[in-house]
Amino acid sequence: MFVVILFITFYLACVWMINQKYRYQQRFLIVVLGVLTLLIGFRDNWPDELPYVLAFQMAPYPWDFFRTATPDIGYAETGYFFLASVVKMIYNSSRFYLLVMGGLSMWLLYKNLDKYCLVPVIGLCDYVARFLLNRDFTQMRSSLAILILIYALIFIQKRKIVPYMLLVLLAYQFHHLSLLGVPLYFFAIYKIPKKYIVLGLILAVIGSQYLSESIAATVESYSSDFQYTTYVEGGYEEGKGLANPMVWFQIGILALFAFYEHPLAEKYDHYYLFRNTYFYSTLILIFFSQYTALSGRTSTVYATVEMFMLPMILGALPKKLRSLFLLGLGLVFLVFFYTKYNDSMSMIKAGQQQMIQVTQ
């Protein structure tokens, strides 16, 4: 119950900040991100926390990094392991390491919100509700990689392929899912007509149902090459398909964003960039919907631009509808945050019970 009250208070504070001067919003943003950095750094026994801590403890110092064989660190990306090595050189403390990595992601989040977001405080609410707990408290590598990929989007709009691909390469050193950024460049540089977006969604829905066996065969044949085997094994292959409410949530957001295309495209330079990127994410979510982890973890990379789209939609709405929209957003955000928090707490309890059984 305390978490619910805390999130509602946070959201109401963000809504109040909407009408404040932008510089005050920036200061509020910095304070909140500072607090989040402390919460990330001082968390305890969260899912996936132990592998990161153990990797940090096993990391050699930078001058020995390339002369030492990489131990079994629980993840494949040596770039993130090298960051652990650099942090260890500064101060050999696991707590300091978690604080630094959390702070690095929060700094990148600030840069992205400041660069792209019309109302940063609402974008922050979306990030906290939808992505924070799964990424920054759990899958730390994906947080860093995704925020780099989001920062790189500006180079798609400027059609500067070299700096864009260099940032994708950098993000790849931290998480291999960053390869999704390569085809996005060629997908997002065009102003795709709305009718093709509708057609693409229809074809994706049909294909996900009637080509499921072919999709499964293709996914599994490339799982080792692209190192996503863990996402298609065990219970992860039993996705909800089109019964997954996230599919329809993203379709709804995309439809609303496209409905206000005319006023938004005239007013905001990034409109088509965000629409195409979110369309790309939604197609991935639908196409791989038979897999729980694969569809969720691949689509969420670029679903992150939602934190820029929602404030743009808010700005396009008639004034009499904005309060209703904010109320609806608040309820949706609360459901997302509370669900993810409960899932995390359940995983923590399961891990603690497992440790008790091992020690008995």
Tab-separated table of C-alpha atoms in Angstrom:
chain	number	residue	atom	x	y	z
A	1	MET	CA	0.000	0.000	0.000
A	2	PHE	CA	2.868	2.356	0.795
A	3	VAL	CA	4.258	1.880	-2.723
A	4	VAL	CA	0.871	2.807	-4.222
A	5	ILE	CA	0.661	5.998	-2.145
A	6	LEU	CA	4.258	6.852	-3.014
A	7	PHE	CA	3.697	6.465	-6.748
A	8	ILE	CA	0.427	8.449	-6.669
A	9	THR	CA	2.209	11.252	-4.799
A	10	PHE	CA	5.023	11.194	-7.338
A	11	TYR	CA	2.598	11.336	-10.260
A	12	LEU	CA	0.582	14.183	-8.760
A	13	ALA	CA	3.791	16.127	-8.182
A	14	CYS	CA	4.727	15.600	-11.838
A	15	VAL	CA	1.279	16.745	-13.009
A	16	TRP	CA	1.623	19.880	-10.865
A	17	MET	CA	5.049	20.535	-12.427
A	18	ILE	CA	3.568	20.581	-15.950
A	19	ASN	CA	2.497	24.211	-15.613
A	20	GLN	CA	5.787	25.331	-14.075
A	21	LYS	CA	8.596	26.935	-16.042
A	22	TYR	CA	10.759	24.513	-17.976
A	23	ARG	CA	13.861	25.234	-15.899
A	24	TYR	CA	11.946	24.213	-12.770
A	25	GLN	CA	10.910	21.001	-14.495
A	26	GLN	CA	14.576	20.347	-15.271
A	27	ARG	CA	15.560	20.860	-11.646
A	28	PHE	CA	12.756	18.583	-10.494
A	29	LEU	CA	13.916	16.010	-13.028
A	30	ILE	CA	17.489	16.151	-11.738
A	31	VAL	CA	16.376	15.731	-8.118
A	32	VAL	CA	14.143	12.742	-8.940
A	33	LEU	CA	16.824	11.072	-11.052
A	34	GLY	CA	19.312	11.626	-8.226
A	35	VAL	CA	16.957	9.882	-5.797
A	36	LEU	CA	16.435	7.039	-8.274
A	37	THR	CA	20.198	6.638	-8.587
A	38	LEU	CA	20.444	6.186	-4.817
A	39	LEU	CA	17.574	3.683	-4.819
A	40	ILE	CA	19.228	1.708	-7.625
A	41	GLY	CA	22.592	1.745	-5.887
A	42	PHE	CA	21.316	0.769	-2.450
A	43	ARG	CA	18.821	-1.894	-3.515
A	44	ASP	CA	19.321	-5.305	-1.988
A	45	ASN	CA	18.668	-8.847	-3.271
A	46	TRP	CA	16.822	-7.753	-6.413
A	47	PRO	CA	16.581	-10.196	-9.342
A	48	ASP	CA	19.819	-10.343	-11.379
A	49	GLU	CA	21.651	-8.200	-8.828
A	50	LEU	CA	23.937	-11.018	-7.669
A	51	PRO	CA	25.396	-11.846	-11.127
A	52	TYR	CA	26.344	-8.191	-11.626
A	53	VAL	CA	27.947	-7.972	-8.195
A	54	LEU	CA	29.857	-11.221	-8.736
A	55	ALA	CA	31.027	-10.014	-12.157
A	56	PHE	CA	32.285	-6.809	-10.561
A	57	GLN	CA	34.152	-8.765	-7.910
A	58	MET	CA	35.760	-10.993	-10.569
A	59	ALA	CA	36.665	-8.088	-12.865
A	60	PRO	CA	40.407	-7.467	-13.279
A	61	TYR	CA	41.779	-3.948	-13.254
A	62	PRO	CA	41.853	-2.243	-16.682
A	63	TRP	CA	45.583	-2.784	-17.201
A	64	ASP	CA	45.052	-6.542	-16.836
A	65	PHE	CA	41.716	-6.714	-18.650
A	66	PHE	CA	42.950	-7.735	-22.109
A	67	ARG	CA	45.565	-10.114	-20.704
A	68	THR	CA	43.126	-12.078	-18.580
A	69	ALA	CA	40.649	-14.686	-19.788
A	70	THR	CA	37.052	-13.625	-19.195
A	71	PRO	CA	35.519	-15.718	-16.398
A	72	ASP	CA	31.931	-16.965	-16.345
A	73	ILE	CA	30.226	-13.677	-15.468
A	74	GLY	CA	26.600	-14.557	-16.228
A	75	TYR	CA	26.362	-12.440	-19.376
A	76	ALA	CA	28.118	-12.378	-22.745
A	77	GLU	CA	28.859	-8.675	-23.282
A	78	THR	CA	32.469	-7.910	-22.380
A	79	GLY	CA	31.864	-4.169	-22.769
A	80	TYR	CA	29.772	-4.086	-19.616
A	81	PHE	CA	32.392	-6.236	-17.876
A	82	PHE	CA	35.032	-3.681	-18.902
A	83	LEU	CA	32.947	-0.908	-17.313
A	84	ALA	CA	33.028	-2.930	-14.087
A	85	SER	CA	36.795	-3.043	-14.423
A	86	VAL	CA	37.020	0.736	-14.821
A	87	VAL	CA	34.763	1.363	-11.815
A	88	LYS	CA	36.830	-1.073	-9.782
A	89	MET	CA	39.935	0.961	-10.582
A	90	ILE	CA	38.260	4.077	-9.127
A	91	TYR	CA	36.916	2.398	-5.983
A	92	ASN	CA	36.656	-1.305	-5.247
A	93	SER	CA	33.168	-1.453	-3.747
A	94	SER	CA	30.144	-3.364	-5.060
A	95	ARG	CA	27.822	-0.694	-3.679
A	96	PHE	CA	29.808	2.030	-5.433
A	97	TYR	CA	29.622	-0.004	-8.652
A	98	LEU	CA	25.815	-0.242	-8.494
A	99	LEU	CA	25.583	3.486	-7.772
A	100	VAL	CA	27.849	4.394	-10.704
A	101	MET	CA	26.023	2.177	-13.187
A	102	GLY	CA	22.651	3.413	-11.984
A	103	GLY	CA	23.860	6.996	-12.168
A	104	LEU	CA	25.172	6.504	-15.707
A	105	SER	CA	21.780	5.253	-16.896
A	106	MET	CA	19.929	8.051	-15.086
A	107	TRP	CA	22.238	10.633	-16.677
A	108	LEU	CA	21.471	9.209	-20.126
A	109	LEU	CA	17.760	9.213	-19.270
A	110	TYR	CA	18.013	12.893	-18.362
A	111	LYS	CA	19.810	13.681	-21.639
A	112	ASN	CA	17.106	11.892	-23.641
A	113	LEU	CA	14.200	13.522	-21.816
A	114	ASP	CA	15.806	16.930	-22.135
A	115	LYS	CA	16.522	16.418	-25.851
A	116	TYR	CA	13.292	14.857	-27.072
A	117	CYS	CA	10.501	15.317	-24.531
A	118	LEU	CA	7.923	18.099	-24.681
A	119	VAL	CA	6.945	17.600	-21.016
A	120	PRO	CA	9.886	15.762	-19.365
A	121	VAL	CA	8.085	15.090	-16.076
A	122	ILE	CA	5.335	13.097	-17.829
A	123	GLY	CA	7.949	11.248	-19.868
A	124	LEU	CA	9.688	10.413	-16.599
A	125	CYS	CA	6.441	9.018	-15.163
A	126	ASP	CA	6.067	6.720	-18.156
A	127	TYR	CA	9.664	5.502	-17.784
A	128	VAL	CA	9.297	4.869	-14.043
A	129	ALA	CA	6.013	2.997	-14.499
A	130	ARG	CA	6.884	1.003	-17.602
A	131	PHE	CA	10.620	0.407	-17.630
A	132	LEU	CA	12.526	1.388	-14.478
A	133	LEU	CA	12.049	-1.702	-12.313
A	134	ASN	CA	12.682	-4.236	-15.079
A	135	ARG	CA	15.731	-2.431	-16.421
A	136	ASP	CA	17.597	-0.287	-13.935
A	137	PHE	CA	16.850	-2.461	-10.921
A	138	THR	CA	17.216	-5.772	-12.758
A	139	GLN	CA	18.537	-5.859	-16.347
A	140	MET	CA	21.139	-3.129	-15.941
A	141	ARG	CA	22.920	-3.861	-19.219
A	142	SER	CA	19.762	-3.404	-21.254
A	143	SER	CA	19.056	-0.077	-19.554
A	144	LEU	CA	22.397	1.375	-20.570
A	145	ALA	CA	22.246	-0.025	-24.104
A	146	ILE	CA	18.663	1.096	-24.754
A	147	LEU	CA	19.255	4.648	-23.535
A	148	ILE	CA	22.257	4.902	-25.884
A	149	LEU	CA	20.103	3.651	-28.765
A	150	ILE	CA	17.418	6.216	-27.952
A	151	TYR	CA	20.003	8.994	-27.855
A	152	ALA	CA	21.219	7.834	-31.293
A	153	LEU	CA	17.788	8.345	-32.902
A	154	ILE	CA	18.574	11.969	-33.723
A	155	PHE	CA	21.099	10.745	-36.288
A	156	ILE	CA	18.349	8.875	-38.140
A	157	GLN	CA	16.453	12.127	-38.539
A	158	LYS	CA	19.627	13.862	-39.704
A	159	ARG	CA	20.386	10.887	-41.979
A	160	LYS	CA	23.868	10.552	-40.559
A	161	ILE	CA	24.390	6.823	-40.770
A	162	VAL	CA	28.013	6.723	-39.576
A	163	PRO	CA	27.548	8.302	-36.113
A	164	TYR	CA	24.284	6.395	-35.726
A	165	MET	CA	25.873	3.022	-36.446
A	166	LEU	CA	28.819	3.864	-34.189
A	167	LEU	CA	26.425	4.426	-31.290
A	168	VAL	CA	24.616	1.178	-32.133
A	169	LEU	CA	28.006	-0.561	-32.050
A	170	LEU	CA	28.742	1.028	-28.681
A	171	ALA	CA	25.371	-0.098	-27.301
A	172	TYR	CA	26.040	-3.597	-28.654
A	173	GLN	CA	29.035	-3.843	-26.329
A	174	PHE	CA	26.599	-3.596	-23.417
A	175	HIS	CA	23.698	-5.669	-24.766
A	176	HIS	CA	23.439	-7.734	-27.950
A	177	LEU	CA	19.791	-6.774	-28.483
A	178	SER	CA	21.202	-3.483	-29.751
A	179	LEU	CA	21.451	-5.150	-33.174
A	180	LEU	CA	17.789	-4.167	-33.545
A	181	GLY	CA	19.082	-0.664	-34.144
A	182	VAL	CA	20.648	-1.610	-37.490
A	183	PRO	CA	17.452	-2.247	-39.514
A	184	LEU	CA	15.663	0.574	-37.700
A	185	TYR	CA	17.787	3.168	-39.522
A	186	PHE	CA	16.449	2.064	-42.921
A	187	PHE	CA	12.920	1.617	-41.536
A	188	ALA	CA	12.610	5.003	-39.845
A	189	ILE	CA	14.108	7.439	-42.362
A	190	TYR	CA	10.898	7.594	-44.413
A	191	LYS	CA	7.580	9.260	-43.664
A	192	ILE	CA	5.470	6.124	-43.794
A	193	PRO	CA	1.849	6.954	-44.778
A	194	LYS	CA	-0.769	6.077	-42.180
A	195	LYS	CA	-2.460	3.591	-44.505
A	196	TYR	CA	0.729	1.538	-44.649
A	197	ILE	CA	0.957	1.549	-40.873
A	198	VAL	CA	-2.587	0.157	-40.675
A	199	LEU	CA	-1.774	-2.392	-43.386
A	200	GLY	CA	1.463	-3.375	-41.632
A	201	LEU	CA	-0.344	-3.973	-38.338
A	202	ILE	CA	-3.032	-6.081	-40.030
A	203	LEU	CA	-0.442	-8.190	-41.853
A	204	ALA	CA	1.584	-8.623	-38.660
A	205	VAL	CA	-1.505	-9.805	-36.747
A	206	ILE	CA	-2.435	-12.265	-39.507
A	207	GLY	CA	1.139	-13.460	-39.940
A	208	SER	CA	1.627	-14.029	-36.218
A	209	GLN	CA	-1.321	-16.432	-36.266
A	210	TYR	CA	-0.965	-18.275	-39.566
A	211	LEU	CA	2.833	-18.327	-39.809
A	212	SER	CA	3.537	-19.186	-36.175
A	213	GLU	CA	5.304	-22.458	-36.999
A	214	SER	CA	7.546	-20.815	-39.595
A	215	ILE	CA	8.307	-17.965	-37.184
A	216	ALA	CA	9.182	-20.457	-34.446
A	217	ALA	CA	11.482	-22.420	-36.765
A	218	THR	CA	13.275	-19.254	-37.868
A	219	VAL	CA	13.581	-17.899	-34.334
A	220	GLU	CA	15.039	-21.110	-32.985
A	221	SER	CA	17.455	-21.613	-35.898
A	222	TYR	CA	19.097	-18.227	-35.269
A	223	SER	CA	18.919	-18.257	-31.461
A	224	SER	CA	22.497	-19.492	-30.994
A	225	ASP	CA	24.005	-17.193	-33.632
A	226	PHE	CA	22.448	-14.071	-32.123
A	227	GLN	CA	22.772	-15.332	-28.531
A	228	TYR	CA	19.138	-15.102	-27.422
A	229	THR	CA	18.703	-18.815	-26.656
A	230	THR	CA	17.552	-18.139	-23.088
A	231	TYR	CA	14.634	-16.064	-24.432
A	232	VAL	CA	13.108	-19.019	-26.328
A	233	GLU	CA	13.631	-21.872	-23.875
A	234	GLY	CA	11.695	-23.223	-20.898
A	235	GLY	CA	8.445	-21.386	-20.232
A	236	TYR	CA	9.492	-18.482	-22.450
A	237	GLU	CA	8.061	-20.096	-25.577
A	238	GLU	CA	4.530	-20.021	-24.154
A	239	GLY	CA	3.572	-16.460	-24.986
A	240	LYS	CA	0.016	-15.146	-24.887
A	241	GLY	CA	0.003	-14.222	-28.556
A	242	LEU	CA	-2.634	-11.644	-29.378
A	243	ALA	CA	-4.140	-12.178	-25.918
A	244	ASN	CA	-1.193	-10.209	-24.542
A	245	PRO	CA	-2.708	-6.863	-23.437
A	246	MET	CA	0.575	-5.093	-24.254
A	247	VAL	CA	-0.041	-5.749	-27.954
A	248	TRP	CA	-3.283	-3.800	-27.855
A	249	PHE	CA	-1.881	-1.164	-25.539
A	250	GLN	CA	0.872	-0.338	-28.021
A	251	ILE	CA	-1.506	-0.477	-30.970
A	252	GLY	CA	-3.770	1.956	-29.100
A	253	ILE	CA	-0.955	4.406	-28.378
A	254	LEU	CA	0.237	4.184	-31.988
A	255	ALA	CA	-3.303	4.754	-33.304
A	256	LEU	CA	-3.802	7.799	-31.060
A	257	PHE	CA	-0.439	9.224	-32.089
A	258	ALA	CA	-1.260	8.702	-35.775
A	259	PHE	CA	-4.743	10.243	-35.325
A	260	TYR	CA	-3.108	13.539	-34.318
A	261	GLU	CA	-0.550	13.360	-37.121
A	262	HIS	CA	-1.483	16.641	-38.770
A	263	PRO	CA	-1.044	19.000	-35.780
A	264	LEU	CA	1.878	17.041	-34.325
A	265	ALA	CA	3.854	16.668	-37.572
A	266	GLU	CA	3.551	20.399	-38.246
A	267	LYS	CA	4.669	21.355	-34.755
A	268	TYR	CA	7.320	18.751	-33.856
A	269	ASP	CA	10.300	17.742	-35.967
A	270	HIS	CA	10.567	14.352	-34.264
A	271	TYR	CA	6.995	13.232	-34.983
A	272	TYR	CA	7.692	10.778	-37.827
A	273	LEU	CA	10.859	9.527	-36.143
A	274	PHE	CA	8.956	8.527	-33.013
A	275	ARG	CA	5.944	7.167	-34.896
A	276	ASN	CA	8.048	4.931	-37.139
A	277	THR	CA	10.189	3.769	-34.218
A	278	TYR	CA	7.128	2.846	-32.142
A	279	PHE	CA	5.585	1.157	-35.183
A	280	TYR	CA	8.782	-0.897	-35.501
A	281	SER	CA	8.536	-1.878	-31.831
A	282	THR	CA	4.869	-2.836	-32.165
A	283	LEU	CA	5.521	-5.020	-35.213
A	284	ILE	CA	8.222	-6.878	-33.278
A	285	LEU	CA	5.881	-7.347	-30.323
A	286	ILE	CA	3.145	-8.811	-32.540
A	287	PHE	CA	5.445	-10.909	-34.710
A	288	PHE	CA	7.136	-12.658	-31.766
A	289	SER	CA	4.054	-12.714	-29.524
A	290	GLN	CA	4.201	-16.508	-29.127
A	291	TYR	CA	7.352	-16.004	-27.013
A	292	THR	CA	7.046	-14.190	-23.694
A	293	ALA	CA	10.646	-13.024	-23.164
A	294	LEU	CA	11.641	-12.604	-26.812
A	295	SER	CA	8.646	-10.449	-27.720
A	296	GLY	CA	8.822	-8.379	-24.538
A	297	ARG	CA	12.565	-7.786	-24.408
A	298	THR	CA	12.980	-7.016	-28.101
A	299	SER	CA	9.944	-4.779	-28.508
A	300	THR	CA	10.648	-2.855	-25.297
A	301	VAL	CA	13.916	-1.513	-26.732
A	302	TYR	CA	12.122	0.995	-28.935
A	303	ALA	CA	8.830	1.072	-27.048
A	304	THR	CA	10.844	3.470	-24.871
A	305	VAL	CA	10.000	6.351	-27.245
A	306	GLU	CA	6.533	6.166	-25.728
A	307	MET	CA	7.831	8.511	-23.007
A	308	PHE	CA	8.168	11.197	-25.701
A	309	MET	CA	4.952	10.387	-27.552
A	310	LEU	CA	2.545	10.635	-24.623
A	311	PRO	CA	3.473	14.253	-23.766
A	312	MET	CA	3.086	15.139	-27.458
A	313	ILE	CA	-0.403	13.632	-27.476
A	314	LEU	CA	-1.202	15.596	-24.322
A	315	GLY	CA	-0.172	18.812	-26.079
A	316	ALA	CA	-2.343	18.024	-29.107
A	317	LEU	CA	-5.517	17.339	-27.129
A	318	PRO	CA	-8.172	20.034	-26.607
A	319	LYS	CA	-7.726	21.647	-23.190
A	320	LYS	CA	-10.978	20.199	-21.883
A	321	LEU	CA	-9.703	16.660	-22.524
A	322	ARG	CA	-6.223	17.065	-21.023
A	323	SER	CA	-7.308	16.523	-17.429
A	324	LEU	CA	-9.163	13.349	-18.405
A	325	PHE	CA	-6.127	12.149	-20.359
A	326	LEU	CA	-3.835	12.789	-17.397
A	327	LEU	CA	-6.219	10.915	-15.103
A	328	GLY	CA	-6.249	7.971	-17.506
A	329	LEU	CA	-2.458	8.030	-17.783
A	330	GLY	CA	-2.128	8.078	-14.013
A	331	LEU	CA	-4.317	4.992	-13.638
A	332	VAL	CA	-2.477	3.133	-16.400
A	333	PHE	CA	0.914	4.069	-14.968
A	334	LEU	CA	-0.148	2.946	-11.501
A	335	VAL	CA	-1.252	-0.463	-12.821
A	336	PHE	CA	2.030	-0.910	-14.692
A	337	PHE	CA	4.185	0.131	-11.750
A	338	TYR	CA	2.300	-1.861	-9.140
A	339	THR	CA	2.279	-5.002	-11.312
A	340	LYS	CA	6.010	-4.789	-11.997
A	341	TYR	CA	6.751	-4.051	-8.348
A	342	ASN	CA	4.716	-7.070	-7.207
A	343	ASP	CA	6.447	-9.290	-9.768
A	344	SER	CA	9.847	-8.104	-8.528
A	345	MET	CA	8.908	-8.709	-4.888
A	346	SER	CA	7.688	-12.208	-5.759
A	347	MET	CA	10.989	-12.975	-7.472
A	348	ILE	CA	12.930	-11.644	-4.474
A	349	LYS	CA	10.926	-13.837	-2.069
A	350	ALA	CA	11.380	-16.864	-4.319
A	351	GLY	CA	15.123	-16.237	-4.396
A	352	GLN	CA	15.284	-15.897	-0.619
A	353	GLN	CA	13.354	-19.139	-0.120
A	354	GLN	CA	15.697	-20.903	-2.519
A	355	MET	CA	18.714	-19.658	-0.548
A	356	ILE	CA	17.139	-20.909	2.701
A	357	GLN	CA	16.582	-24.359	1.182
A	358	VAL	CA	20.198	-24.482	-0.042
A	359	THR	CA	21.603	-23.567	3.371
A	360	GLN	CA	19.403	-26.052	5.287
